[in-house]
Each structure stands twice: as C-alpha cells, then as structure tokens.
mmCIF file of C-alpha atoms in Angstrom:
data_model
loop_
_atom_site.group_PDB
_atom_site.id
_atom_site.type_symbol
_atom_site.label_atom_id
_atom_site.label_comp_id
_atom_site.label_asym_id
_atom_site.label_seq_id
_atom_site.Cartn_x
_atom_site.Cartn_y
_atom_site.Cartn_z
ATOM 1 C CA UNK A 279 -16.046 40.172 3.803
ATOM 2 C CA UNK A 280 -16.330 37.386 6.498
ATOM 3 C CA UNK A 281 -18.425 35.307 3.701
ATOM 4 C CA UNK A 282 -15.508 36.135 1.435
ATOM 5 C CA UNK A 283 -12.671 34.798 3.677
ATOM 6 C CA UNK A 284 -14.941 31.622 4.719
ATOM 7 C CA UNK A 285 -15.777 31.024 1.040
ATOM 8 C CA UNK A 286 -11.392 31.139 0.366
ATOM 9 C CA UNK A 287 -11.164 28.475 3.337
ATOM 10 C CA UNK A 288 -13.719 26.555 1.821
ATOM 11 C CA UNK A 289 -11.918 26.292 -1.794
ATOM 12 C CA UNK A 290 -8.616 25.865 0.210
ATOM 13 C CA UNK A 291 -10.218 22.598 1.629
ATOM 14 C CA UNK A 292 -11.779 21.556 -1.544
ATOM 15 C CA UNK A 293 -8.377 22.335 -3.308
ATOM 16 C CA UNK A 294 -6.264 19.828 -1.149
ATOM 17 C CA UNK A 295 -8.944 17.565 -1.142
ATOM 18 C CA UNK A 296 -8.654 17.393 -4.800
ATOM 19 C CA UNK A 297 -4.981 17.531 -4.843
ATOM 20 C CA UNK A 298 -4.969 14.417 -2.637
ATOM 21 C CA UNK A 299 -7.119 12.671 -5.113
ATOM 22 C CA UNK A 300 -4.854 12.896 -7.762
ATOM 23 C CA UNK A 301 -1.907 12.114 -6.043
ATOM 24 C CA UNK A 302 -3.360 9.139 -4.014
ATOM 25 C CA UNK A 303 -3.820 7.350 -7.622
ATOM 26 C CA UNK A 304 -0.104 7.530 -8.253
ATOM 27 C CA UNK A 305 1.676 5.252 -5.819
ATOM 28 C CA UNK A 306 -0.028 2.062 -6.759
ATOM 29 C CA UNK A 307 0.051 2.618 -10.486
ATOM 30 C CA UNK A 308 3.697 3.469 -9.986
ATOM 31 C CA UNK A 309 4.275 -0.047 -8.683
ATOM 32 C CA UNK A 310 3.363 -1.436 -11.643
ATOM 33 C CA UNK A 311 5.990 0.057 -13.634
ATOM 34 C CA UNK A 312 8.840 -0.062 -11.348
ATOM 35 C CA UNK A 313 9.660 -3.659 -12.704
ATOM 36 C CA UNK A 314 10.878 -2.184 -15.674
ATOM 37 C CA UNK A 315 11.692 1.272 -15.243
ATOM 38 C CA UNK A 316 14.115 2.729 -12.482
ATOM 39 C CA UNK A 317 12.828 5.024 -9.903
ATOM 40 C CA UNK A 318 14.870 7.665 -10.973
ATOM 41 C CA UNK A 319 13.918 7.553 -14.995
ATOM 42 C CA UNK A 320 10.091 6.802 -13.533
ATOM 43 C CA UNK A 321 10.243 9.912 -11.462
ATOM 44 C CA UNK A 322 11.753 12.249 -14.053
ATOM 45 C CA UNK A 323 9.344 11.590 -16.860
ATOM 46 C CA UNK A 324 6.280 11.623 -14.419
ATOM 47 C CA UNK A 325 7.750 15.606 -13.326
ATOM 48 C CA UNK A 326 8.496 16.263 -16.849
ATOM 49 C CA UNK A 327 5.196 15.105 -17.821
ATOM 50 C CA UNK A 328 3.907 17.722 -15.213
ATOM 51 C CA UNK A 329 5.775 20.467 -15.975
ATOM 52 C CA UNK A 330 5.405 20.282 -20.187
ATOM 53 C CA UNK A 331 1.405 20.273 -19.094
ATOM 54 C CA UNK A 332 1.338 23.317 -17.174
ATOM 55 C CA UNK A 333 3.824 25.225 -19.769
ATOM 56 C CA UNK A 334 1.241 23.936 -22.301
ATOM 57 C CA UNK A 335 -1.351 25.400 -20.152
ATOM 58 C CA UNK A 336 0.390 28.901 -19.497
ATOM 59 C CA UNK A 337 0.804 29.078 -23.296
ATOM 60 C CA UNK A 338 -2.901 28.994 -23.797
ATOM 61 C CA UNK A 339 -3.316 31.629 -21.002
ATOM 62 C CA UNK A 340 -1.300 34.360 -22.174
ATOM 63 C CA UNK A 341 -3.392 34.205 -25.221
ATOM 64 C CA UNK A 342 -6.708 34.124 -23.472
ATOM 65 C CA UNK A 343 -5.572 36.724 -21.098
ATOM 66 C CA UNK A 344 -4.849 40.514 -21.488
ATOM 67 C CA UNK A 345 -3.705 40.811 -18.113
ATOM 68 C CA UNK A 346 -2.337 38.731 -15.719
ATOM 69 C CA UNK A 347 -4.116 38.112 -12.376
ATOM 70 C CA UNK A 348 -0.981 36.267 -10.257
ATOM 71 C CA UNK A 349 1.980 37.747 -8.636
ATOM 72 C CA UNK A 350 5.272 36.373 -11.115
ATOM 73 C CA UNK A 351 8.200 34.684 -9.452
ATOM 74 C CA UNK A 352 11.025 36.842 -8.597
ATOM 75 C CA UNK A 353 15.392 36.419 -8.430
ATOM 76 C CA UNK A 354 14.868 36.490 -4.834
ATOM 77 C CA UNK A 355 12.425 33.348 -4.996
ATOM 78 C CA UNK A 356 15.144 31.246 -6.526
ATOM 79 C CA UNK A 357 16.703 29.911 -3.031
ATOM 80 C CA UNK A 358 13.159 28.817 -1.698
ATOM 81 C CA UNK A 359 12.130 27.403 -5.266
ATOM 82 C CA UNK A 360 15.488 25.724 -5.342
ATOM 83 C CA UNK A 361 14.897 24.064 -1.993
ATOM 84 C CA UNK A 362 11.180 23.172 -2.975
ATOM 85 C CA UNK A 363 12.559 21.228 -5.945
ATOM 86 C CA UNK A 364 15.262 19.460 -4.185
ATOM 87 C CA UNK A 365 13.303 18.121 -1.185
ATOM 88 C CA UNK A 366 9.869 17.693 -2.838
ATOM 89 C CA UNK A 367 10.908 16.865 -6.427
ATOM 90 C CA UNK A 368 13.822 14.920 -6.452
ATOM 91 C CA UNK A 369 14.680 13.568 -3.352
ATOM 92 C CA UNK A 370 11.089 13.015 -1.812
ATOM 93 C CA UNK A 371 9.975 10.821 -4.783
ATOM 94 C CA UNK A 372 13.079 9.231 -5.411
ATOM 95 C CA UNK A 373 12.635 7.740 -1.555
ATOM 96 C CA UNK A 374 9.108 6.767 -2.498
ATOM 97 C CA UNK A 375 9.310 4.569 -5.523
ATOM 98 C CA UNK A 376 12.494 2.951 -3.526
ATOM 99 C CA UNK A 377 10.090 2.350 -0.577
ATOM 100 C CA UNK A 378 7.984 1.127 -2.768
ATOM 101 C CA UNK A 379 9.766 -1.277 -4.756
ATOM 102 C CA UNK A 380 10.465 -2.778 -0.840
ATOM 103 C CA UNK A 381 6.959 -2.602 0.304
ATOM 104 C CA UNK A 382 3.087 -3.881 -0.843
ATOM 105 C CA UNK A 383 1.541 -1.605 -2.731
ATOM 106 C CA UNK A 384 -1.159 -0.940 0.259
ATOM 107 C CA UNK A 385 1.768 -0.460 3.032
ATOM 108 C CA UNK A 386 3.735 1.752 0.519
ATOM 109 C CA UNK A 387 0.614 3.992 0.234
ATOM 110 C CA UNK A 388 -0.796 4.088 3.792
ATOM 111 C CA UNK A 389 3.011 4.813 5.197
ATOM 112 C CA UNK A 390 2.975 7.970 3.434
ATOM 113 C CA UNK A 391 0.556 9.363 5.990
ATOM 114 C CA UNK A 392 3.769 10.367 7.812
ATOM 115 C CA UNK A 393 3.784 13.659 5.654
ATOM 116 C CA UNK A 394 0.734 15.155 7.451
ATOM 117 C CA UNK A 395 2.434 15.064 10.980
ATOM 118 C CA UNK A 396 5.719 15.690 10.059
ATOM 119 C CA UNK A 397 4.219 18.813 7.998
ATOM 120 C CA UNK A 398 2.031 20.150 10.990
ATOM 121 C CA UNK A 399 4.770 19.720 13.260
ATOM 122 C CA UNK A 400 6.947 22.125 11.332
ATOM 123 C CA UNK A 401 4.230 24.250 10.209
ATOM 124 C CA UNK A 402 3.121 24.916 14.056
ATOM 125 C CA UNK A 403 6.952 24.680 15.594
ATOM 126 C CA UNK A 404 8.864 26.648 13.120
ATOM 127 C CA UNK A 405 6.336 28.743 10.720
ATOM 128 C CA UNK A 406 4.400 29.608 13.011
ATOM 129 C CA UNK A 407 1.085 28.276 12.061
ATOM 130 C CA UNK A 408 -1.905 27.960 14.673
ATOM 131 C CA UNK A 409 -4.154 24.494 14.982
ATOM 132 C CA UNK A 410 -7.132 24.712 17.459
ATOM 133 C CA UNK A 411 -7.711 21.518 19.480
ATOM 134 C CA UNK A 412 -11.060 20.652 17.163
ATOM 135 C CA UNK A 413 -8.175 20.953 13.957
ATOM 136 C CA UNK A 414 -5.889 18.754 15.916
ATOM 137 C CA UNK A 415 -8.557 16.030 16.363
ATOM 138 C CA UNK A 416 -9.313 16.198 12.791
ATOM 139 C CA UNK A 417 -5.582 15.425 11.759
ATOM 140 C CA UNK A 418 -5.250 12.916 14.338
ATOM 141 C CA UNK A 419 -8.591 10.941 13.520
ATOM 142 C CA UNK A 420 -7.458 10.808 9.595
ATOM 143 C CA UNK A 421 -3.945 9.904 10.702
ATOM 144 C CA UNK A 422 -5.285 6.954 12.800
ATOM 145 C CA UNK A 423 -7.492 6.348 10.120
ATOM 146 C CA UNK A 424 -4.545 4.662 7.567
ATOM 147 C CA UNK A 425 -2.867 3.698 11.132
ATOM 148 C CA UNK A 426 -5.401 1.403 11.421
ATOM 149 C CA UNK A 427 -5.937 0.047 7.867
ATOM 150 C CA UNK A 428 -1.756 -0.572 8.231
ATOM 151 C CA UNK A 429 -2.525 -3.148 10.912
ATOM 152 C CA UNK A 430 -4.034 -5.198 8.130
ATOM 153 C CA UNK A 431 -0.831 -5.645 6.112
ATOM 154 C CA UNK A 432 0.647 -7.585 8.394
ATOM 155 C CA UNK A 433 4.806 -7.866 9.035
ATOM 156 C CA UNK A 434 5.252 -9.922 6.146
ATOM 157 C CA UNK A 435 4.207 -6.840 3.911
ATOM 158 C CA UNK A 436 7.152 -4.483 5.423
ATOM 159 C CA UNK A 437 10.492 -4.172 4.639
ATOM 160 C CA UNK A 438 12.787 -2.236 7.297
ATOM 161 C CA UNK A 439 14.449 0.006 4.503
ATOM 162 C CA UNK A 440 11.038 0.179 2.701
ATOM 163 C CA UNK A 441 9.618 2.153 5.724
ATOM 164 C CA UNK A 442 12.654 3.870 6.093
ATOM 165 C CA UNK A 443 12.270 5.315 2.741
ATOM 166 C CA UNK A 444 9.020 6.136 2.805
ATOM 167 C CA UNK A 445 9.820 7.540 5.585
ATOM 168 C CA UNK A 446 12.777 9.606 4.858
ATOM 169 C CA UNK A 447 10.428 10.682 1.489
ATOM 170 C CA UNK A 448 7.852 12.155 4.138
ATOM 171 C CA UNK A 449 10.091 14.202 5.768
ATOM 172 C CA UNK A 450 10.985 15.397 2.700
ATOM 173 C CA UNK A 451 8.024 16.514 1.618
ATOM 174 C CA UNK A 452 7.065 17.874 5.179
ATOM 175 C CA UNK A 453 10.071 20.570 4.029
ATOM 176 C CA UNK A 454 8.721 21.020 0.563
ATOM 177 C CA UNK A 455 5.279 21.829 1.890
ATOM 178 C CA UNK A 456 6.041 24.720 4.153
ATOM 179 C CA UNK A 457 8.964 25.996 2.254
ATOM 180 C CA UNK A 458 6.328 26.145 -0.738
ATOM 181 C CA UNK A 459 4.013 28.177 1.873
ATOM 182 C CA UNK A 460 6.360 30.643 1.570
ATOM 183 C CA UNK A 461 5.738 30.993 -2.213
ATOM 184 C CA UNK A 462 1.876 30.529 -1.756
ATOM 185 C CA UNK A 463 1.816 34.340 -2.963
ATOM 186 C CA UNK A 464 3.457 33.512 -5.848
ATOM 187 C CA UNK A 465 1.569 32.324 -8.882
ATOM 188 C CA UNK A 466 0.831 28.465 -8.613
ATOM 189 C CA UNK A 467 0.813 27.294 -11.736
ATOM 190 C CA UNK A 468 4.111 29.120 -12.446
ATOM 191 C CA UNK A 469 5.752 27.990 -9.533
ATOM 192 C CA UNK A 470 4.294 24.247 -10.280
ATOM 193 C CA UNK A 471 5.951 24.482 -13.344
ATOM 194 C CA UNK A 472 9.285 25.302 -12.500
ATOM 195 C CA UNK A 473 9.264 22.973 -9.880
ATOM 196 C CA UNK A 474 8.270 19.991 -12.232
ATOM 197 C CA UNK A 475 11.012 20.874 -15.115
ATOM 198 C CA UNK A 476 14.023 21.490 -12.878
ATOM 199 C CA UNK A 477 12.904 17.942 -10.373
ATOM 200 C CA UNK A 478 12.062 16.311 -13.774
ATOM 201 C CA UNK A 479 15.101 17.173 -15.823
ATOM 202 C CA UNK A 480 17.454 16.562 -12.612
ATOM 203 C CA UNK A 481 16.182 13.106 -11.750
ATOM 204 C CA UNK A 482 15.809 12.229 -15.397
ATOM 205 C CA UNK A 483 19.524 13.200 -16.499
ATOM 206 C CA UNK A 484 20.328 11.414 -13.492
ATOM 207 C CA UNK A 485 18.545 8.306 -13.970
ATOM 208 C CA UNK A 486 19.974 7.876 -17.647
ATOM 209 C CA UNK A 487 23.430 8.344 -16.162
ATOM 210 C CA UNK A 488 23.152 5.054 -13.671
ATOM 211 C CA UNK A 489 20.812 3.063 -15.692
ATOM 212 C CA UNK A 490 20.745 4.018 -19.036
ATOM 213 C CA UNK A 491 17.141 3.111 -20.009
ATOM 214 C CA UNK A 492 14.099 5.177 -21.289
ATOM 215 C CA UNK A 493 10.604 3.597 -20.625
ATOM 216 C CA UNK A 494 8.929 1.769 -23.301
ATOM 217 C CA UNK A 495 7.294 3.920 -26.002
ATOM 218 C CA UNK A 496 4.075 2.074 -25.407
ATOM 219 C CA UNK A 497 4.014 3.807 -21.973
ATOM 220 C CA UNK A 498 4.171 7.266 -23.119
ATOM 221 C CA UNK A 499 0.667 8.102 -23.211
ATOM 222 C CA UNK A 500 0.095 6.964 -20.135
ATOM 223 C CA UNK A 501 3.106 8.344 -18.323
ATOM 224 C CA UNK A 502 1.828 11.900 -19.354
ATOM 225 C CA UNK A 503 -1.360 11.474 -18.860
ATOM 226 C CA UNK A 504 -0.061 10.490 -14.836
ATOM 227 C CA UNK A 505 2.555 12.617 -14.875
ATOM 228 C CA UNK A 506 -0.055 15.779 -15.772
ATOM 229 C CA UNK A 507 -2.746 14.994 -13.310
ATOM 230 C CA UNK A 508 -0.833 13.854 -10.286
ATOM 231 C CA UNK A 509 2.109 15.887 -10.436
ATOM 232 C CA UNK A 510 1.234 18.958 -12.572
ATOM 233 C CA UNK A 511 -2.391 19.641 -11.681
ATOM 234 C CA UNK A 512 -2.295 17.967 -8.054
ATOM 235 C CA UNK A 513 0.965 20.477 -7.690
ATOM 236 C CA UNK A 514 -1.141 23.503 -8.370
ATOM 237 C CA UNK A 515 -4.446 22.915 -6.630
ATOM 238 C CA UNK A 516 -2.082 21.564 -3.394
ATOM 239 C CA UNK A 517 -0.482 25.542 -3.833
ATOM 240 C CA UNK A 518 -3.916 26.594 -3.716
ATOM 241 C CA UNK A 519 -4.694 24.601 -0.637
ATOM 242 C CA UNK A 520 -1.274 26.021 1.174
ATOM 243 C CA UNK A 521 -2.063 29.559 -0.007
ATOM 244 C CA UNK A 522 -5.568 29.304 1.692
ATOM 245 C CA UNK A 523 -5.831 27.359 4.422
ATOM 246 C CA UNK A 524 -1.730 26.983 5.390
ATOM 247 C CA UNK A 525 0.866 23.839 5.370
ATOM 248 C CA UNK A 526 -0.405 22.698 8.498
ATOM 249 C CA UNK A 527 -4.330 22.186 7.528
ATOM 250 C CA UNK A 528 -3.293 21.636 4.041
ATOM 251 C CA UNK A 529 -1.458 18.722 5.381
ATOM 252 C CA UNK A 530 -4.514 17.262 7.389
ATOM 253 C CA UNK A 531 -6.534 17.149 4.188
ATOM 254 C CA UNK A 532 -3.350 15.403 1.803
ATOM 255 C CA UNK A 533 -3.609 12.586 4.837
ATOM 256 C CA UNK A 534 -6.646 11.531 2.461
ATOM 257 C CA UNK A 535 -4.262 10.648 -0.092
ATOM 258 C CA UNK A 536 -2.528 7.790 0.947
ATOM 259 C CA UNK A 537 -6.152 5.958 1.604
ATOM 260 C CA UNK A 538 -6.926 6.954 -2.102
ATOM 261 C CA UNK A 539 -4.439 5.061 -2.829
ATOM 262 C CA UNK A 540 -4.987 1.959 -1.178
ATOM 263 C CA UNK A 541 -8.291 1.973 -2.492
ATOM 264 C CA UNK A 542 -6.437 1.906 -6.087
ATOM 265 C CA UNK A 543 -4.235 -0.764 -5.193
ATOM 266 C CA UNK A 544 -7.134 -2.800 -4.376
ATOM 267 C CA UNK A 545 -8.501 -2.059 -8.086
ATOM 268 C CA UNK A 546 -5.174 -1.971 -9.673
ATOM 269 C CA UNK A 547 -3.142 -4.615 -8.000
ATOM 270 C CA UNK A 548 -6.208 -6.828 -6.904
ATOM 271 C CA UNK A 549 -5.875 -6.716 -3.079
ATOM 272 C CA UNK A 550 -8.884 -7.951 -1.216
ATOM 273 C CA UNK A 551 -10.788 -4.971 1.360
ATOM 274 C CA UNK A 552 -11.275 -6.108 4.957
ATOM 275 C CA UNK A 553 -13.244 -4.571 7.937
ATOM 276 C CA UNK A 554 -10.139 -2.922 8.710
ATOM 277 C CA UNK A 555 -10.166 -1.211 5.537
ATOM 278 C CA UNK A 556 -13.972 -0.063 6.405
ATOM 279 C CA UNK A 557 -12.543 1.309 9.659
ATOM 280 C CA UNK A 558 -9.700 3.075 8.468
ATOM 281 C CA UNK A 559 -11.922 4.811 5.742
ATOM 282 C CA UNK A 560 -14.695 5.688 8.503
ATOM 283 C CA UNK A 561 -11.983 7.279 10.815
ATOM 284 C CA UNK A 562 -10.769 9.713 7.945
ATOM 285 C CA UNK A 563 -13.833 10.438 6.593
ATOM 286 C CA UNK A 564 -14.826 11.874 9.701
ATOM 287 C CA UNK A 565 -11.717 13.568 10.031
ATOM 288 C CA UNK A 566 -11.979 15.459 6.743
ATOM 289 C CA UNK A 567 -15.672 16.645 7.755
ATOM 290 C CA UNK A 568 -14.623 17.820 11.036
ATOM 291 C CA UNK A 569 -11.969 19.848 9.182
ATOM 292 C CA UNK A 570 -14.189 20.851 6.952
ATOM 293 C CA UNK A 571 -16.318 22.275 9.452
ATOM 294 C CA UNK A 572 -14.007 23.817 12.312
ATOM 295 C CA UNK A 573 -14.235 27.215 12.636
ATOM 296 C CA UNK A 574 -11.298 29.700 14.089
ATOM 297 C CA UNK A 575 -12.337 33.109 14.616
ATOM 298 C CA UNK A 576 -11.065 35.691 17.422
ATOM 299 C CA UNK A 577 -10.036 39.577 17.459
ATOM 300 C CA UNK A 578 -6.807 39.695 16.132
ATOM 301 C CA UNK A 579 -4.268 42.978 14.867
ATOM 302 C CA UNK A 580 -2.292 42.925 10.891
ATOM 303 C CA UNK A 581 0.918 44.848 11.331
ATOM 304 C CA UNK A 582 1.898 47.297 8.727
ATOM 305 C CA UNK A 583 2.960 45.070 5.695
ATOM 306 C CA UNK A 584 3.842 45.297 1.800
ATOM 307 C CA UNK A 585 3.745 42.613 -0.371
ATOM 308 C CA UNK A 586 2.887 41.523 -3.981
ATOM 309 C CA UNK A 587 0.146 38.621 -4.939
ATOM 310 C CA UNK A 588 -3.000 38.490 -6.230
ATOM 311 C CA UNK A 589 -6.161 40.288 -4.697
ATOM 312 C CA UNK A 590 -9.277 42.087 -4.808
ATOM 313 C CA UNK A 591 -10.537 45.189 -2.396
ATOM 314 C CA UNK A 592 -11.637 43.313 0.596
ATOM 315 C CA UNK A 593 -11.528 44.933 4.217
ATOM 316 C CA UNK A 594 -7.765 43.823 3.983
ATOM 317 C CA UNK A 595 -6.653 45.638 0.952
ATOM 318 C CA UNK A 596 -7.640 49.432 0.853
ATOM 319 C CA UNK A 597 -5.498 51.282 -1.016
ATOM 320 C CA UNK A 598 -5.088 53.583 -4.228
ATOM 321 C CA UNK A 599 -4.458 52.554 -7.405
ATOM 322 C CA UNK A 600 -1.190 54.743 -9.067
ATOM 323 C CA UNK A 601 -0.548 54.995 -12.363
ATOM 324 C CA UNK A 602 1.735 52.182 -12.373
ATOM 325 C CA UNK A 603 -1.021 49.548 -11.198
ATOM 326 C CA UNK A 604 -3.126 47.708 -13.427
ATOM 327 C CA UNK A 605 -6.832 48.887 -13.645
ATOM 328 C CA UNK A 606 -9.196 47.610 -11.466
ATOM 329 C CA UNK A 607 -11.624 45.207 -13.090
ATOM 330 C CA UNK A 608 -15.237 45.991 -13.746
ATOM 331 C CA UNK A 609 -16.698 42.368 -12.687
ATOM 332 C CA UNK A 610 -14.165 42.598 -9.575
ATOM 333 C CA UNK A 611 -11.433 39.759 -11.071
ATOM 334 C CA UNK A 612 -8.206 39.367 -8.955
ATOM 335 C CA UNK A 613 -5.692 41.311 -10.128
ATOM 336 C CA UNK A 614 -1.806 41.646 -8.884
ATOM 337 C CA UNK A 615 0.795 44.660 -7.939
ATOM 338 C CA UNK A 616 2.636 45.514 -4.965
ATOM 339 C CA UNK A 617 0.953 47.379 -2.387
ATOM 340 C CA UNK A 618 0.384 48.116 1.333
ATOM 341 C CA UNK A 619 -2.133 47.001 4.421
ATOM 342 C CA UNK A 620 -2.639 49.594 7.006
ATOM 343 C CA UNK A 621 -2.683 48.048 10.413
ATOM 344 C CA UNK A 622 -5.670 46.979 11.565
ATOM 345 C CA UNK A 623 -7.777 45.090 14.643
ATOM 346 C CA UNK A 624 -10.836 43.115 14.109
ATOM 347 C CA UNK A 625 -12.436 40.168 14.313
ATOM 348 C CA UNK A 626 -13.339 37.412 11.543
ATOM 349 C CA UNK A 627 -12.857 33.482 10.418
ATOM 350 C CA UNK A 628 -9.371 33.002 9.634
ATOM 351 C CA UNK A 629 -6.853 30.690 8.908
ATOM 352 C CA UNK A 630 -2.843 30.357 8.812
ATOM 353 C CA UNK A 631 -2.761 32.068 5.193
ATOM 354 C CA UNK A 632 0.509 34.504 5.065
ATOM 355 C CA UNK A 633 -2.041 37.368 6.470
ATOM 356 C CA UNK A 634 -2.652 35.549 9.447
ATOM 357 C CA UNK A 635 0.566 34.887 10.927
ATOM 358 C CA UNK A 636 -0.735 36.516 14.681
ATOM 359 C CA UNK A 637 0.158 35.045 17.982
ATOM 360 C CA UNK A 638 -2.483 33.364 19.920
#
C-alpha cells in the first residue's frame, strides 16, 4: 500500500509537470496573435477549443467503456464549478493576454510565477494544506529561479499595468486552483470540460459584443490545436496533479511553466538566451528534483468519512460492496460509488490529497 500511495505522488508530480508543459507554450504564441485578435475573442476560442476536445474525447469513452471509473459532477458542485470558471476561465486569462499585450513576451511569461505563491499561500492558510521545510525550499528555489531570469528584461520591458495584470490574473488563478481542489474527487476530464465551455462561451459572447471580430479562418487549425493541448488536456492532467499531490505542491511544479515559456519566446519571438537565462533554468530545475524527491511521512489518524470518487481496495477503502455498487473488477481497475472509511491510525508517505487533511 505505501508503494501504492508513493507511486499516486509520483504521477501527481509527473501530471503537473506535464500540465505545465503545455501551458508554458501558450503565452508566447498568444502574443503573436493578440495584434489581430482581442483578448477576449482570443481567450474564448482557445477555452472553446478545449472544451469541444474533451467532449470529443468523452464521446469516444462512453463507447469504449461499459462502466465508468470517475465520480460524476453533482447539483451541489455547481457553486464551486461556477467559481472555478469565473476566476480561472474568464477573468484569470482575460488579465493575462491584457498583461501581455503591455509586456515582452519573456516578462509576460516569467511574471506569471506569481500563481505558485499566491496558490501555496492559500492552500496552507485557508485549506489547510501542509508543506515541510524541504517542500518549501523546493517552491522557493523554482520561484527564484524565473526571479532571476526577470532581472534580464530590464525596466524598459515592463509596463506598470502589464504587471498589474498579470498580476491580478495570478491571483486569480491562485483561487481557481484550490477551489478546483475541492472538485479533485470529481471526474477531471468532466469537470475540465465544463469549465472550458461555460469560460469559453462567456468570454467569447463577450468579446463579439465589444469588438465584433472572429479570428481569421486561416487560424482555426491552429487555435484548436492550442486551445486542446494547453487548455483542455493541460486542464485535466493539472486536476490530476491537485487530486494527488494538493494545490499547494501542485502549484510548486506549474512554477515550471512560466520558464517553458520563455524558452518558447526565445524560439517563437526570437529573443536571444543569456547567462541569466542558464541560471534561472538551473535554480528550477533543482527545485523540481527536490520536489520530486521530498518525502512526508509520520503517524497520522482518518476520521470517520463518506464520500464518492474513484478508488480501488487499498488499506484506506475496506468496505462491502451492496447490491447497488458496481462490481469489483477482475484486473483491480478503479471503479466509483459512495462509500465509507472507518477511522484509522497509521503511518505512511502522504501528501495534502482530500484524505490527508490531518493537523501537524
């Protein structure tokens, strides 16, 4: 079981890692097309984009699949899905493109490392999330990391209301991610996908209503193939991330993003790399390992609890099957229904997940 739970924090990391990736490409190539396409209209068909994807994708699953594995979104989601699509996909993009169509392409990327601090300090002062000292030193060395490659822009590259936006995006986002913790039992894709149509379809109808214009038709392709990678699929493997590992270490690991894509906006918008840019990448890469490799383990007690979301029997979940429940699976797939944990005391590697919510 403790091999289980390490492999889970292992995917988690992998799964924002990835997530990061995706995302990181975005900013820079989103510059490029804010010259003739408002941030609004830009951000609308980039979610849309998204969300068609993963409804494409669930399509193809229901055929494939007899049963489903995931826990479905319920009425009483609908305020915290609301919220998730309001602060993370309307209003923190919206703030981004305008930051960016202020700032370099570089700055604009590297500022967004405000997300992971803002995000840990929420997770640890309001959701009560747990960091030990080794995962603090992680976050701070990848934070410092794009602090350092922003000394290279230099104050001719910044724009007060720029930063301000990208700024005020952050924040935004800090909200989305632990709000979306609270859905991590949820299934991702599903919740990805409702939270790319409603932030697409909002700031798209709004975008046509100020300015009126569609993108080019020439851009199509490309807009989907964006908008599916770094907002559908980097959606769902960053729900992944939050569901394993928890907003605050899934935030740590996103830092990686913004240096992603500075690296692209030295490919895609022909900026020249400097030692700083060496440094920078040196200071996060060792900050990812270091996460990578910290280990939290003590004896903690689960309270009594019943939930819904998908599992397998581990030491955590012992219980019956009624008639009600879906079979259990011969190769030992995940499968979903609601049930109970039994209290229990013991002692394994853990992180902030929703089972892990103990004080320290």
């Amino acid at each position: 079981m403790k091999s289980d739970l390490r492999h889970g924090q292992t995917r988690g990391h992998l799964c924002g890692l990835l997530a990061a990736a995706l995302f990181g490409l975005s900013p820079p190539l989103c510059k490029r097309l804010l010259g003739e396409v408002s941030p609004l209209v830009l951000s609308g068909c980039l979610y849309l984009s998204g969300g068609i994807a993963l409804s494409l994708y669930l399509s193809g699953r229901r055929i494939l699949r007899s049963t489903e594995q995931e826990s479905p979104l319920r009425w009483q989601d609908a305020p915290l899905l609301l919220g998730i699509t309001l602060f993370g996909g309307v209003l923190g993009p919206l703030l981004m493109l305008m930051g960016l169509a202020r700032l370099s392409g570089l700055v604009g990327s590297l500022l967004l490392n405000l997300e992971a601090p803002m995000t840990m300090a929420l997770a640890v002062l309001v959701f009560r999330e747990h960091l030990s000292r080794t995962e603090w030193g992680a976050a701070a060395l990848i934070v410092a990391g794009a602090g350092t490659l922003r000394l290279e822009s230099g104050p001719g590259a910044s724009s007060g209301l720029g930063i301000l936006c990208i700024a005020a995006a952050c924040l935004c986002w800090a909200i989305d991610n632990n709000l979306t913790q609270r859905l991590s039992l949820r299934d991702p894709v599903r919740v990805a996908r409702w939270k790319t149509l409603g932030a697409g379809s909002t700031s798209l109808i709004l975008g046509l209503l100020l300015d009126g214009s569609m993108p080019r038709r020439e851009l199509g392709a490309a807009l989907f193939v964006m908008g599916a990678l770094s907002y559908g699929l980097s959606l769902v493997l960053d729900n992944y991330a939050l569901r394993l590992i928890g907003a605050a270490r899934e935030a740590a690991l996103f830092s990686t993003a913004p240096f992603l894509g500075g690296v692209a906006s030295l490919l895609v918008l022909r900026e020249h790399p400097t030692g700083w840019h060496a440094l920078g990448a040196g200071l996060m890469l060792t900050g990812v390992i270091v996460s990578l490799r910290a280990r939290h383990s003590h004896r903690h007690r689960h309270e009594r609890l019943e939930h819904e979301h998908a599992h397998v029997h581990d030491e955590h979940h012992q219980h019956v099957h009624g008639p009600s429940d879906p079979p259990l699976d011969p190769f030992g797939a995940p499968h979903s229904h609601p049930h109970s944990h039994t209290a229990i005391e013991h002692e394994h590697p853990h992180a902030s997940d929703l089972h892990h919510r103990h004080k320290h």
